[in-house]
mmCIF file of C-alpha atoms in Angstrom:
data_model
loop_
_atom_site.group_PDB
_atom_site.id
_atom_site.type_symbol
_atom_site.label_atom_id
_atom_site.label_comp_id
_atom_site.label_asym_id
_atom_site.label_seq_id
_atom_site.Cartn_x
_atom_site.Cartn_y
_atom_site.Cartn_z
ATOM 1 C CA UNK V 1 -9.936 -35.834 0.993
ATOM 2 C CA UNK V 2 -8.664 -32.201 0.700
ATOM 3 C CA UNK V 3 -11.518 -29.723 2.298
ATOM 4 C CA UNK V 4 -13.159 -26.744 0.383
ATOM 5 C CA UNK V 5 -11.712 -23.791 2.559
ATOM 6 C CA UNK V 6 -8.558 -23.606 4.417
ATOM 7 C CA UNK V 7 -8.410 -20.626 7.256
ATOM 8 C CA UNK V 8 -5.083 -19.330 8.121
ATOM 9 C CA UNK V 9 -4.806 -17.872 11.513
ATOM 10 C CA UNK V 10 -1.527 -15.746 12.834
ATOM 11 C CA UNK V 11 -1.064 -15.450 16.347
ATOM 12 C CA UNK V 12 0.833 -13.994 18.638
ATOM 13 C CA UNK V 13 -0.006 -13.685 21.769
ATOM 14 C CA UNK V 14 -3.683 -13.674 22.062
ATOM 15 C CA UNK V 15 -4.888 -15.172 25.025
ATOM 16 C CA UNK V 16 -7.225 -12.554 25.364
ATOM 17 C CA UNK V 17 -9.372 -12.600 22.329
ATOM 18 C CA UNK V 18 -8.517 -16.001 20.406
ATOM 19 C CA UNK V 19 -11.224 -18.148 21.999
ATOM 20 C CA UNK V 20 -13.743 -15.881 20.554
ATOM 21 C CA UNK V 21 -12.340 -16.361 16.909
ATOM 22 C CA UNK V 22 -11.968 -19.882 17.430
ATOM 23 C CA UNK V 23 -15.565 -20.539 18.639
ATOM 24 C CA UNK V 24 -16.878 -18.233 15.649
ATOM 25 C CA UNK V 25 -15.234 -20.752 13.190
ATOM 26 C CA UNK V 26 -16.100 -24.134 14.359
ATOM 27 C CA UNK V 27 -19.949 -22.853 14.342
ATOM 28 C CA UNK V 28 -19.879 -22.574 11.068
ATOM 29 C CA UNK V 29 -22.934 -23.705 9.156
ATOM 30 C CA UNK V 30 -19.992 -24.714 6.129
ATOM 31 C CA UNK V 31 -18.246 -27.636 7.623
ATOM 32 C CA UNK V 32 -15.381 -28.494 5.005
ATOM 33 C CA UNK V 33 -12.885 -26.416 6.136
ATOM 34 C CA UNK V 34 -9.247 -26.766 8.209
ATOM 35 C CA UNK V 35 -7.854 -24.548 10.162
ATOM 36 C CA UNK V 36 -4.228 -23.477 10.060
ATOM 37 C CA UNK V 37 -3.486 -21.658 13.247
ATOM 38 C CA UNK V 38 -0.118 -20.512 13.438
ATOM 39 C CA UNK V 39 1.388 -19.626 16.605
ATOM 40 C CA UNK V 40 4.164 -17.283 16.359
ATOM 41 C CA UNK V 41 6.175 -18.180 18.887
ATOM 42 C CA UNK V 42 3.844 -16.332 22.178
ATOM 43 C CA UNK V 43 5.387 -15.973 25.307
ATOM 44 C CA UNK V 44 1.495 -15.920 26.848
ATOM 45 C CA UNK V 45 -1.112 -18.913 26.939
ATOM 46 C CA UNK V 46 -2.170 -18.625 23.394
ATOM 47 C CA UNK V 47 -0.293 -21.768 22.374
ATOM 48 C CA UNK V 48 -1.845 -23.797 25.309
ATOM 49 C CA UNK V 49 -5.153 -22.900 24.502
ATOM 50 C CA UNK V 50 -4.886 -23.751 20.621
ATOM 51 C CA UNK V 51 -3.210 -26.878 21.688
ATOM 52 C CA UNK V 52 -6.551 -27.422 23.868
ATOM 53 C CA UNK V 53 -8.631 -27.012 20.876
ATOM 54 C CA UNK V 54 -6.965 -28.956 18.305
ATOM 55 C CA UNK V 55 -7.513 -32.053 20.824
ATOM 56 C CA UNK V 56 -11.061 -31.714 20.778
ATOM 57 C CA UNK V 57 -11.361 -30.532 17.175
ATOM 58 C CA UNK V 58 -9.757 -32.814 14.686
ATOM 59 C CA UNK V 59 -9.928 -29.699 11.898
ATOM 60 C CA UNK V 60 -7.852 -27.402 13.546
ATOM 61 C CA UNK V 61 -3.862 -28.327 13.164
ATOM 62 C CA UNK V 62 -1.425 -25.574 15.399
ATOM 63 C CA UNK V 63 1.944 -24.924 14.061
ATOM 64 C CA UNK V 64 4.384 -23.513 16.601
ATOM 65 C CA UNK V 65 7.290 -21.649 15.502
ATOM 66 C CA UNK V 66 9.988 -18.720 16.496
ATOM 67 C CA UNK V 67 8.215 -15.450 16.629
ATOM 68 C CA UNK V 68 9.218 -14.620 13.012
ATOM 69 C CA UNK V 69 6.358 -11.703 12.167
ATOM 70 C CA UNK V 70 2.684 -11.858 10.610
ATOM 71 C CA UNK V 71 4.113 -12.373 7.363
ATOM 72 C CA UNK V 72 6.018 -15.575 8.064
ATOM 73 C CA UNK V 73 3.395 -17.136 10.346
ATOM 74 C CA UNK V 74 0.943 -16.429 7.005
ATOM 75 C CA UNK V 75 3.559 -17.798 4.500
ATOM 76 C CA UNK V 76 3.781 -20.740 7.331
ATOM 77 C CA UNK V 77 -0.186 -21.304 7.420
ATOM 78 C CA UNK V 78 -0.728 -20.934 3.463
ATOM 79 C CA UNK V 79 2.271 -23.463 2.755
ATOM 80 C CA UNK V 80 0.289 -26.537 4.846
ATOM 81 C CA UNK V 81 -2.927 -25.519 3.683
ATOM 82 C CA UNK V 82 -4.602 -28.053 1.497
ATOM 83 C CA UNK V 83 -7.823 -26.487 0.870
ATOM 84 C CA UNK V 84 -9.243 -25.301 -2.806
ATOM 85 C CA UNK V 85 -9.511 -21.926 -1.429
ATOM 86 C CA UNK V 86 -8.204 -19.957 1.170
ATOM 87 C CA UNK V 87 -9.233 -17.333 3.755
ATOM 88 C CA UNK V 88 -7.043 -15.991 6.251
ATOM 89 C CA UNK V 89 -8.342 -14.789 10.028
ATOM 90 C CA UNK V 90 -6.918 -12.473 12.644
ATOM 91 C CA UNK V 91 -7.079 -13.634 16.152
ATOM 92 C CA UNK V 92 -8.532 -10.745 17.727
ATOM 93 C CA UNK V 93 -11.461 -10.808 14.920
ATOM 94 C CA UNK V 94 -14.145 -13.182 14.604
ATOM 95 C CA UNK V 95 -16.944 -14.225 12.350
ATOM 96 C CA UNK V 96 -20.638 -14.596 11.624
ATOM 97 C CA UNK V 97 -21.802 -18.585 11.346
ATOM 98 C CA UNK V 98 -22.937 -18.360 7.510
ATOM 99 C CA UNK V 99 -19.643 -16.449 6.448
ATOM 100 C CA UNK V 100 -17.932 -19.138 4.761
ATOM 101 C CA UNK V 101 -21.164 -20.982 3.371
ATOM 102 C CA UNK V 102 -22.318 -17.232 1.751
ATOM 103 C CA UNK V 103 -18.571 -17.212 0.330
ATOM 104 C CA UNK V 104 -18.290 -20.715 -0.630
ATOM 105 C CA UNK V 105 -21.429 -20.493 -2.680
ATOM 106 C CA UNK V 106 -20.744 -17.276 -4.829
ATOM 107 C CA UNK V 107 -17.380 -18.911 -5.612
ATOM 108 C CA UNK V 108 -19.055 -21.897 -6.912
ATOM 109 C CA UNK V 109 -22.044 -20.523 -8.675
ATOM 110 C CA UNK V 110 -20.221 -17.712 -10.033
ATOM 111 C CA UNK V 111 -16.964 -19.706 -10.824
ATOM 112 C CA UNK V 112 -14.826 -17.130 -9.289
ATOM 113 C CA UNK V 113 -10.903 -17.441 -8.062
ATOM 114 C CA UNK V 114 -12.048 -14.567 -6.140
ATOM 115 C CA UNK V 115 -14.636 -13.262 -3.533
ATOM 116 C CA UNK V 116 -15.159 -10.252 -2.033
ATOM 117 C CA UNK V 117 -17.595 -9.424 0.411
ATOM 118 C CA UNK V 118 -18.240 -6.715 3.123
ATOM 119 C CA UNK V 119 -17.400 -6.077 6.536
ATOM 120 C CA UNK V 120 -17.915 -4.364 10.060
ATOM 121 C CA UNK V 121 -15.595 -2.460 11.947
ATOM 122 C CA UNK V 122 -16.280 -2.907 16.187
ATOM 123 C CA UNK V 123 -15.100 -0.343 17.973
ATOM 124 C CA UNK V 124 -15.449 -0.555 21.774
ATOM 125 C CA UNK V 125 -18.439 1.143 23.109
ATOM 126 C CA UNK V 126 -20.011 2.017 19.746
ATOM 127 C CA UNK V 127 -22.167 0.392 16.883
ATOM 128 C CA UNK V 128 -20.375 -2.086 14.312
ATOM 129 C CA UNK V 129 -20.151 0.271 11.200
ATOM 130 C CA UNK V 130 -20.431 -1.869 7.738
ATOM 131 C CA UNK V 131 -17.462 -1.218 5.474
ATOM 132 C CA UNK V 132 -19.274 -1.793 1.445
ATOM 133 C CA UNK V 133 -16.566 -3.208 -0.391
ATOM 134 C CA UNK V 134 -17.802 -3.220 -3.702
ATOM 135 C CA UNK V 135 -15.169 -3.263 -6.402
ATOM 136 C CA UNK V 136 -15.642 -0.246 -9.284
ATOM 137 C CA UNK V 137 -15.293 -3.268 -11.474
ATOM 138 C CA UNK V 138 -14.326 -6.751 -10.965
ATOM 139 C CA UNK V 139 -11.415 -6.387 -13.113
ATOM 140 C CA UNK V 140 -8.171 -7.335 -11.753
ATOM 141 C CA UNK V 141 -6.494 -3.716 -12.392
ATOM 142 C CA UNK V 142 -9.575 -1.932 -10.889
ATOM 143 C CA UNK V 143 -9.565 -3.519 -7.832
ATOM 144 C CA UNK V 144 -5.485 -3.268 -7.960
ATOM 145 C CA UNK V 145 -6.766 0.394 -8.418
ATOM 146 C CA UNK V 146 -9.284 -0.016 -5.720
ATOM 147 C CA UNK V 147 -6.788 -1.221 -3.266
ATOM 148 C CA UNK V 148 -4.270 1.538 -3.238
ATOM 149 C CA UNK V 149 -6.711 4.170 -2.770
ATOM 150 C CA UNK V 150 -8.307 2.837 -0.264
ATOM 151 C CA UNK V 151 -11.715 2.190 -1.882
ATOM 152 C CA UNK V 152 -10.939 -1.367 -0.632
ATOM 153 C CA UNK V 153 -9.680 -2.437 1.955
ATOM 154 C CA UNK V 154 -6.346 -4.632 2.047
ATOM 155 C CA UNK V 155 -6.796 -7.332 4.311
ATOM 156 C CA UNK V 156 -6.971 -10.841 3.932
ATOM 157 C CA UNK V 157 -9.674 -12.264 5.894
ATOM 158 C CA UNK V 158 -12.969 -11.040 3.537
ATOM 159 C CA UNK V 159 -11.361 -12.229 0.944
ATOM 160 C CA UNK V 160 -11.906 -15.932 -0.640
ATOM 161 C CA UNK V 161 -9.171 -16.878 -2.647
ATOM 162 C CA UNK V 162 -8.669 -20.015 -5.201
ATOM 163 C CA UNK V 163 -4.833 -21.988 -4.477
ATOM 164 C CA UNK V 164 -4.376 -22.675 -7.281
ATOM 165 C CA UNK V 165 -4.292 -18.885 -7.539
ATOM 166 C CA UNK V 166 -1.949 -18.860 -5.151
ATOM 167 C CA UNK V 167 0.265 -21.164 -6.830
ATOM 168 C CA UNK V 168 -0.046 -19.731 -10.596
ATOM 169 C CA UNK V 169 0.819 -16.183 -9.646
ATOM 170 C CA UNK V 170 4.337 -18.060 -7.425
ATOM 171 C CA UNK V 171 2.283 -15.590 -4.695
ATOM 172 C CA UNK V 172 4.066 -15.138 -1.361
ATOM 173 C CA UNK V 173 4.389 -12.537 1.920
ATOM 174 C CA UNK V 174 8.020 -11.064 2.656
ATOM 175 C CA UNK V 175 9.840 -12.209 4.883
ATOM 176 C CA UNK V 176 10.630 -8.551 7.145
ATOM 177 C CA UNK V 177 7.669 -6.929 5.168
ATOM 178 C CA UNK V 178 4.580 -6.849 8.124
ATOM 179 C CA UNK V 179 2.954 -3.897 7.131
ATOM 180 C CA UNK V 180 0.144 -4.372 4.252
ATOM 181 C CA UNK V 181 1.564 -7.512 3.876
ATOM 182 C CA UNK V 182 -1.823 -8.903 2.761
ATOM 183 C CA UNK V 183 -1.703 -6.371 0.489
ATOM 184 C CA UNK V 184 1.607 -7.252 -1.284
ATOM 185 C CA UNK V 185 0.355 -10.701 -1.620
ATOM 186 C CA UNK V 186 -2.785 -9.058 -3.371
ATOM 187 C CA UNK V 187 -1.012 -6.962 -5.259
ATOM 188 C CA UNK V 188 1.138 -10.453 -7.141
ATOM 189 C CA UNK V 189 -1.945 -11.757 -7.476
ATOM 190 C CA UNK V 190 -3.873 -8.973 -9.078
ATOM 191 C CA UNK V 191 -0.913 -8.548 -12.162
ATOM 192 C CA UNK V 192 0.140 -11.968 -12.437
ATOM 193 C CA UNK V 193 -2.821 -13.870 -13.139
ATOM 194 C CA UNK V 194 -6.055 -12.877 -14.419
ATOM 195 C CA UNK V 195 -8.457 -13.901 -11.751
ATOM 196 C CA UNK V 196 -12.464 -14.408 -11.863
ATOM 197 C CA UNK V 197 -13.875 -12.047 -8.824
ATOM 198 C CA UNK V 198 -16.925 -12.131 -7.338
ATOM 199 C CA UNK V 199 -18.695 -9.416 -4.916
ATOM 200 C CA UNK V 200 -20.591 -10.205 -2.301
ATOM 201 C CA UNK V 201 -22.586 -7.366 -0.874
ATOM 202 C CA UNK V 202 -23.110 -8.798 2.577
ATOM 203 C CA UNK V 203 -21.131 -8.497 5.774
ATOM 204 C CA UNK V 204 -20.556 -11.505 7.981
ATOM 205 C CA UNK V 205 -16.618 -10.499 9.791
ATOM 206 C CA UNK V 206 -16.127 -8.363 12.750
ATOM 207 C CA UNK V 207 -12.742 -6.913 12.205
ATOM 208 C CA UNK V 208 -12.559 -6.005 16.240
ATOM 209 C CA UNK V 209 -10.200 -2.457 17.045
ATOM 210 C CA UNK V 210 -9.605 -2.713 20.652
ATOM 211 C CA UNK V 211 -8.139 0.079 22.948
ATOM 212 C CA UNK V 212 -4.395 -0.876 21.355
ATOM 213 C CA UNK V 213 -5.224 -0.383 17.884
ATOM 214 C CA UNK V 214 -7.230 3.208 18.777
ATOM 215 C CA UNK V 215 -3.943 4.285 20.556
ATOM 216 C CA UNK V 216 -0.727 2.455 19.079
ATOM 217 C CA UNK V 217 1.991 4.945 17.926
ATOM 218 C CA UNK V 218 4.127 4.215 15.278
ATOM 219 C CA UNK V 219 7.811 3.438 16.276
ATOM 220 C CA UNK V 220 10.853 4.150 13.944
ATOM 221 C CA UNK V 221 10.279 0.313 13.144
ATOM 222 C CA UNK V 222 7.110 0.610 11.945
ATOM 223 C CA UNK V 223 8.022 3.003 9.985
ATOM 224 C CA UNK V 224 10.638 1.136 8.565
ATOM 225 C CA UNK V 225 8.969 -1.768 7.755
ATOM 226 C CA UNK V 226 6.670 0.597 6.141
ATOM 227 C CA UNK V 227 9.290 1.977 3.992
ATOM 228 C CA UNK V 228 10.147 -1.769 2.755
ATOM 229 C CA UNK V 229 6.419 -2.332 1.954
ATOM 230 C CA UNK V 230 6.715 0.466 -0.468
ATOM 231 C CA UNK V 231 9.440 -0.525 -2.318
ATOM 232 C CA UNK V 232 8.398 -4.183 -3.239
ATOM 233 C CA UNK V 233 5.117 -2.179 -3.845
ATOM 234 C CA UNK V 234 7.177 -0.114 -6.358
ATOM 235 C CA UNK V 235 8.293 -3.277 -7.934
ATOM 236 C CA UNK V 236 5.002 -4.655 -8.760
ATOM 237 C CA UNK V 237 2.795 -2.334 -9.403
ATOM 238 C CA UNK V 238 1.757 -1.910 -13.308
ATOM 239 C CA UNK V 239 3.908 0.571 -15.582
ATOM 240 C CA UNK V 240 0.990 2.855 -16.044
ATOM 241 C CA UNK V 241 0.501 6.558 -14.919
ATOM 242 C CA UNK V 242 -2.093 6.149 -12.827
ATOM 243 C CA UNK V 243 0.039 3.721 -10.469
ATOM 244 C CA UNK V 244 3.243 5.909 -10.913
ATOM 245 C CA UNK V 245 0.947 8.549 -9.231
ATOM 246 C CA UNK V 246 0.453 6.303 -6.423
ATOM 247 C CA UNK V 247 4.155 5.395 -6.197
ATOM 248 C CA UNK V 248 4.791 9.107 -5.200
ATOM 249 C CA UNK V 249 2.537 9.625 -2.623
ATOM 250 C CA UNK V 250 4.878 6.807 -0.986
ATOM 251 C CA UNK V 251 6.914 9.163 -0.282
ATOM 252 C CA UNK V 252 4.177 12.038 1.131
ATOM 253 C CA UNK V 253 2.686 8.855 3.451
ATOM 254 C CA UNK V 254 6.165 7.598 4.786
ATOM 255 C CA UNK V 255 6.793 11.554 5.961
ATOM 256 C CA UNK V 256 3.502 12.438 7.635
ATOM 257 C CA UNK V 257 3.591 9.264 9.545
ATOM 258 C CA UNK V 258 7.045 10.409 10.747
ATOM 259 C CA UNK V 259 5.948 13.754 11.529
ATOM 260 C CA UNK V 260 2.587 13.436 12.765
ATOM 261 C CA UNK V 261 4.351 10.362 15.199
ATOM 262 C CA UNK V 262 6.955 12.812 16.287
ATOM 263 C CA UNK V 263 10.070 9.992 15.122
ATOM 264 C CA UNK V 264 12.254 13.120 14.303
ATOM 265 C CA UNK V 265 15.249 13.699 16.589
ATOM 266 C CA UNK V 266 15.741 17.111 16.252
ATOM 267 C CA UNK V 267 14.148 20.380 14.488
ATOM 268 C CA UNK V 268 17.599 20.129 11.875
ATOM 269 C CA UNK V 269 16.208 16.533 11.138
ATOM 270 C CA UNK V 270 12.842 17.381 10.866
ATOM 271 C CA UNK V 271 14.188 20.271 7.785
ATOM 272 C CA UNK V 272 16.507 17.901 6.534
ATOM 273 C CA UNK V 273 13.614 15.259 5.950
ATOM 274 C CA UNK V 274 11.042 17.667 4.717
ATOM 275 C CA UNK V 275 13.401 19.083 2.419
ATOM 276 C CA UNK V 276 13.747 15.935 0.439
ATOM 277 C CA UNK V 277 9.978 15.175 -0.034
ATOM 278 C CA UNK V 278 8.549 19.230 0.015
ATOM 279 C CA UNK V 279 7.796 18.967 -3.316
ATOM 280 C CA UNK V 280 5.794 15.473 -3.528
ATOM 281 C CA UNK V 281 4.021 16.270 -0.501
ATOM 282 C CA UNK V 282 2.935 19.698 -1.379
ATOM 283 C CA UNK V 283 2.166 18.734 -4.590
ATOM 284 C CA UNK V 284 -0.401 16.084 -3.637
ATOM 285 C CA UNK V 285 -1.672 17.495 -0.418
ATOM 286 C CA UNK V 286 -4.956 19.790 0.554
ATOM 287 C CA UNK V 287 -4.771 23.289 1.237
ATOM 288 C CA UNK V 288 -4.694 22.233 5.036
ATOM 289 C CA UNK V 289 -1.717 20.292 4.960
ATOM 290 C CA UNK V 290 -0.537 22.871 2.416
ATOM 291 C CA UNK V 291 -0.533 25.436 4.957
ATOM 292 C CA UNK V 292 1.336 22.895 7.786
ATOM 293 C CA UNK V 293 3.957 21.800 5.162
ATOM 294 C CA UNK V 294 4.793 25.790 4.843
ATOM 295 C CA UNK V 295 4.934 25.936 8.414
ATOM 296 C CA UNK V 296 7.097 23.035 8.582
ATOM 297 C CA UNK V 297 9.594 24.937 6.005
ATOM 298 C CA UNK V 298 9.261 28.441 8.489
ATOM 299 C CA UNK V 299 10.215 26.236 11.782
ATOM 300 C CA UNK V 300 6.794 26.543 12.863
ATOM 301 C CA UNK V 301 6.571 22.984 14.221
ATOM 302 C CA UNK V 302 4.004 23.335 16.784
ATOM 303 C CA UNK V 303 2.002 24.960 13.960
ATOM 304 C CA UNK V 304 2.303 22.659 11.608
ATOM 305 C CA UNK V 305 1.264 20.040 13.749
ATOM 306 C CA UNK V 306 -1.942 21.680 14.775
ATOM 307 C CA UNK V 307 -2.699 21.530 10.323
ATOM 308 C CA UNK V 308 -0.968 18.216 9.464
ATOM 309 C CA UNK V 309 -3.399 15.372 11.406
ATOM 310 C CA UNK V 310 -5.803 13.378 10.129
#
């Protein structure tokens, strides 16, 4: 018999931190789940030690495969699942025990396709802070709305999603697309079906930002792969003028990650860059970032880096 929640786990090379996630899900109070762990092809003991637990726990199945990116190992874990919903986890994360039994039950008393509940952020040597994630409506275009923003939060793994959701909306991750690609796969969702969503105003994941994650700079890569994510974005996103908006500031995000990461190669490419975007950016930017643009356009680099940081 097919189980109630599937849980699709990406990892890559997690040695570290994945025992921790792995514990947090088989003490579950909710027992009729499987878990999906696929390993994307580590080069550390992470495949060993989910081999280790799939032995002793019968719910767990590991899929090893080429290191192909997040959004393949999540298209992997999703295409085996068999559960009525699905929930994805990160491997350097981990959750309370009542987390899928709270999650379960609002999708069955409330008949939703979708649940969202809270979070906490834990951030080495501080408090967990709670992250509300309360929709400003449970419509499907609000949240959409919601999303891009940044009222909510894209990610995967505090949300509760129905298969055959999945499956209706033809809902996939792109294959080269590993930035916000939980939030592409939200995003087919969200204007190709017409999903039931559910809030649930309690916290129960610890969505874990180690030293990496405080310090990681963005590589040309990155920012490529960012560029790609905006584009299919562009795609999918509704005809309406509130989203063409959004679609601009694209184009203001993609720069200031380039400039504020210092990916220019020169001051001439720097100019030639800004040039093409001066007018989106300025136009949607604060009087601080104002001010750095300008300096940006007088060669005052240094300057404008002092104004242009979040």
């Amino acid at each position: 018999m097919n189980p109630a929640i599937s849980i699709v786990m990406p990892v890559y090379n997690a040695e570290k931190t994945v025992r921790t996630m792995l514990d947090s899900i088989i003490a579950q109070t909710f027992t009729d789940w499987e878990l999906i762990v696929v390993d994307d092809g580590s080069t550390d003991n992470s495949g060993a030690i989910l081999d280790n637990y799939a032995v002793k726990e019968p719910r767990i199945r590991v899929l090893h495969k080429q290191n192909g990116g997040v959004a393949m190992a999540r298209q992997d874990g999703v295409s085996v699942s068999t559960g009525k919903y699905v929930i994805h986890a990160d491997a350097d994360d981990w959750m309370e025990s009542d987390m899928l039994k709270d999650m379960w039950n609002v999708a069955v008393n409330e008949n939703a396709d979708i649940v969202i509940c809270d979070f906490y952020t834990d951030i080495p040597g501080k408090d967990s802070m709670l992250s509300r994630q309360q929709p400003s409506s449970l419509t499907p275009m609000e949240v959409l709305y919601d999303l891009y923003t940044k009222k909510l939060f894209g990610a995967l793994w505090h949300k509760l999603i129905k298969r055959s959701v999945y499956d209706k909306a033809l809902a996939r991750f792109y294959r080269g697309i590993n930035y916000c690609e939980d939030l592409l796969l939200l995003t087919q969702i969200l204007t190709a079906t017409t999903p039931e969503i559910a809030y649930l105003p309690k916290a129960h994941y610890h969505y874990v930002l180690g030293d990496e994650s405080l310090t990681r700079r963005v590589s040309l890569q990155g920012l490529e792969s960012m560029r790609r994510f905006h584009e299919k974005a562009k795609e999918l996103l509704p005809h309406q003028e509130r989203f063409g908006l959004l679609k601009e500031l694209f184009l203001k995000n993609e720069f200031s990650v380039y400039f504020m990461n210092y990916l220019y190669a020169d001051k001439k490419e720097l100019l030639d860059s800004y040039r093409k975007v001066k007018n989106v950016v300025r136009k949607h930017s604060g009087l601080r970032w104002k001010l750095g643009y300008g300096c940006i356009e007088l060669g005052f680099v240094g300057l404008a880096h002092k104004l242009i940081k979040f």
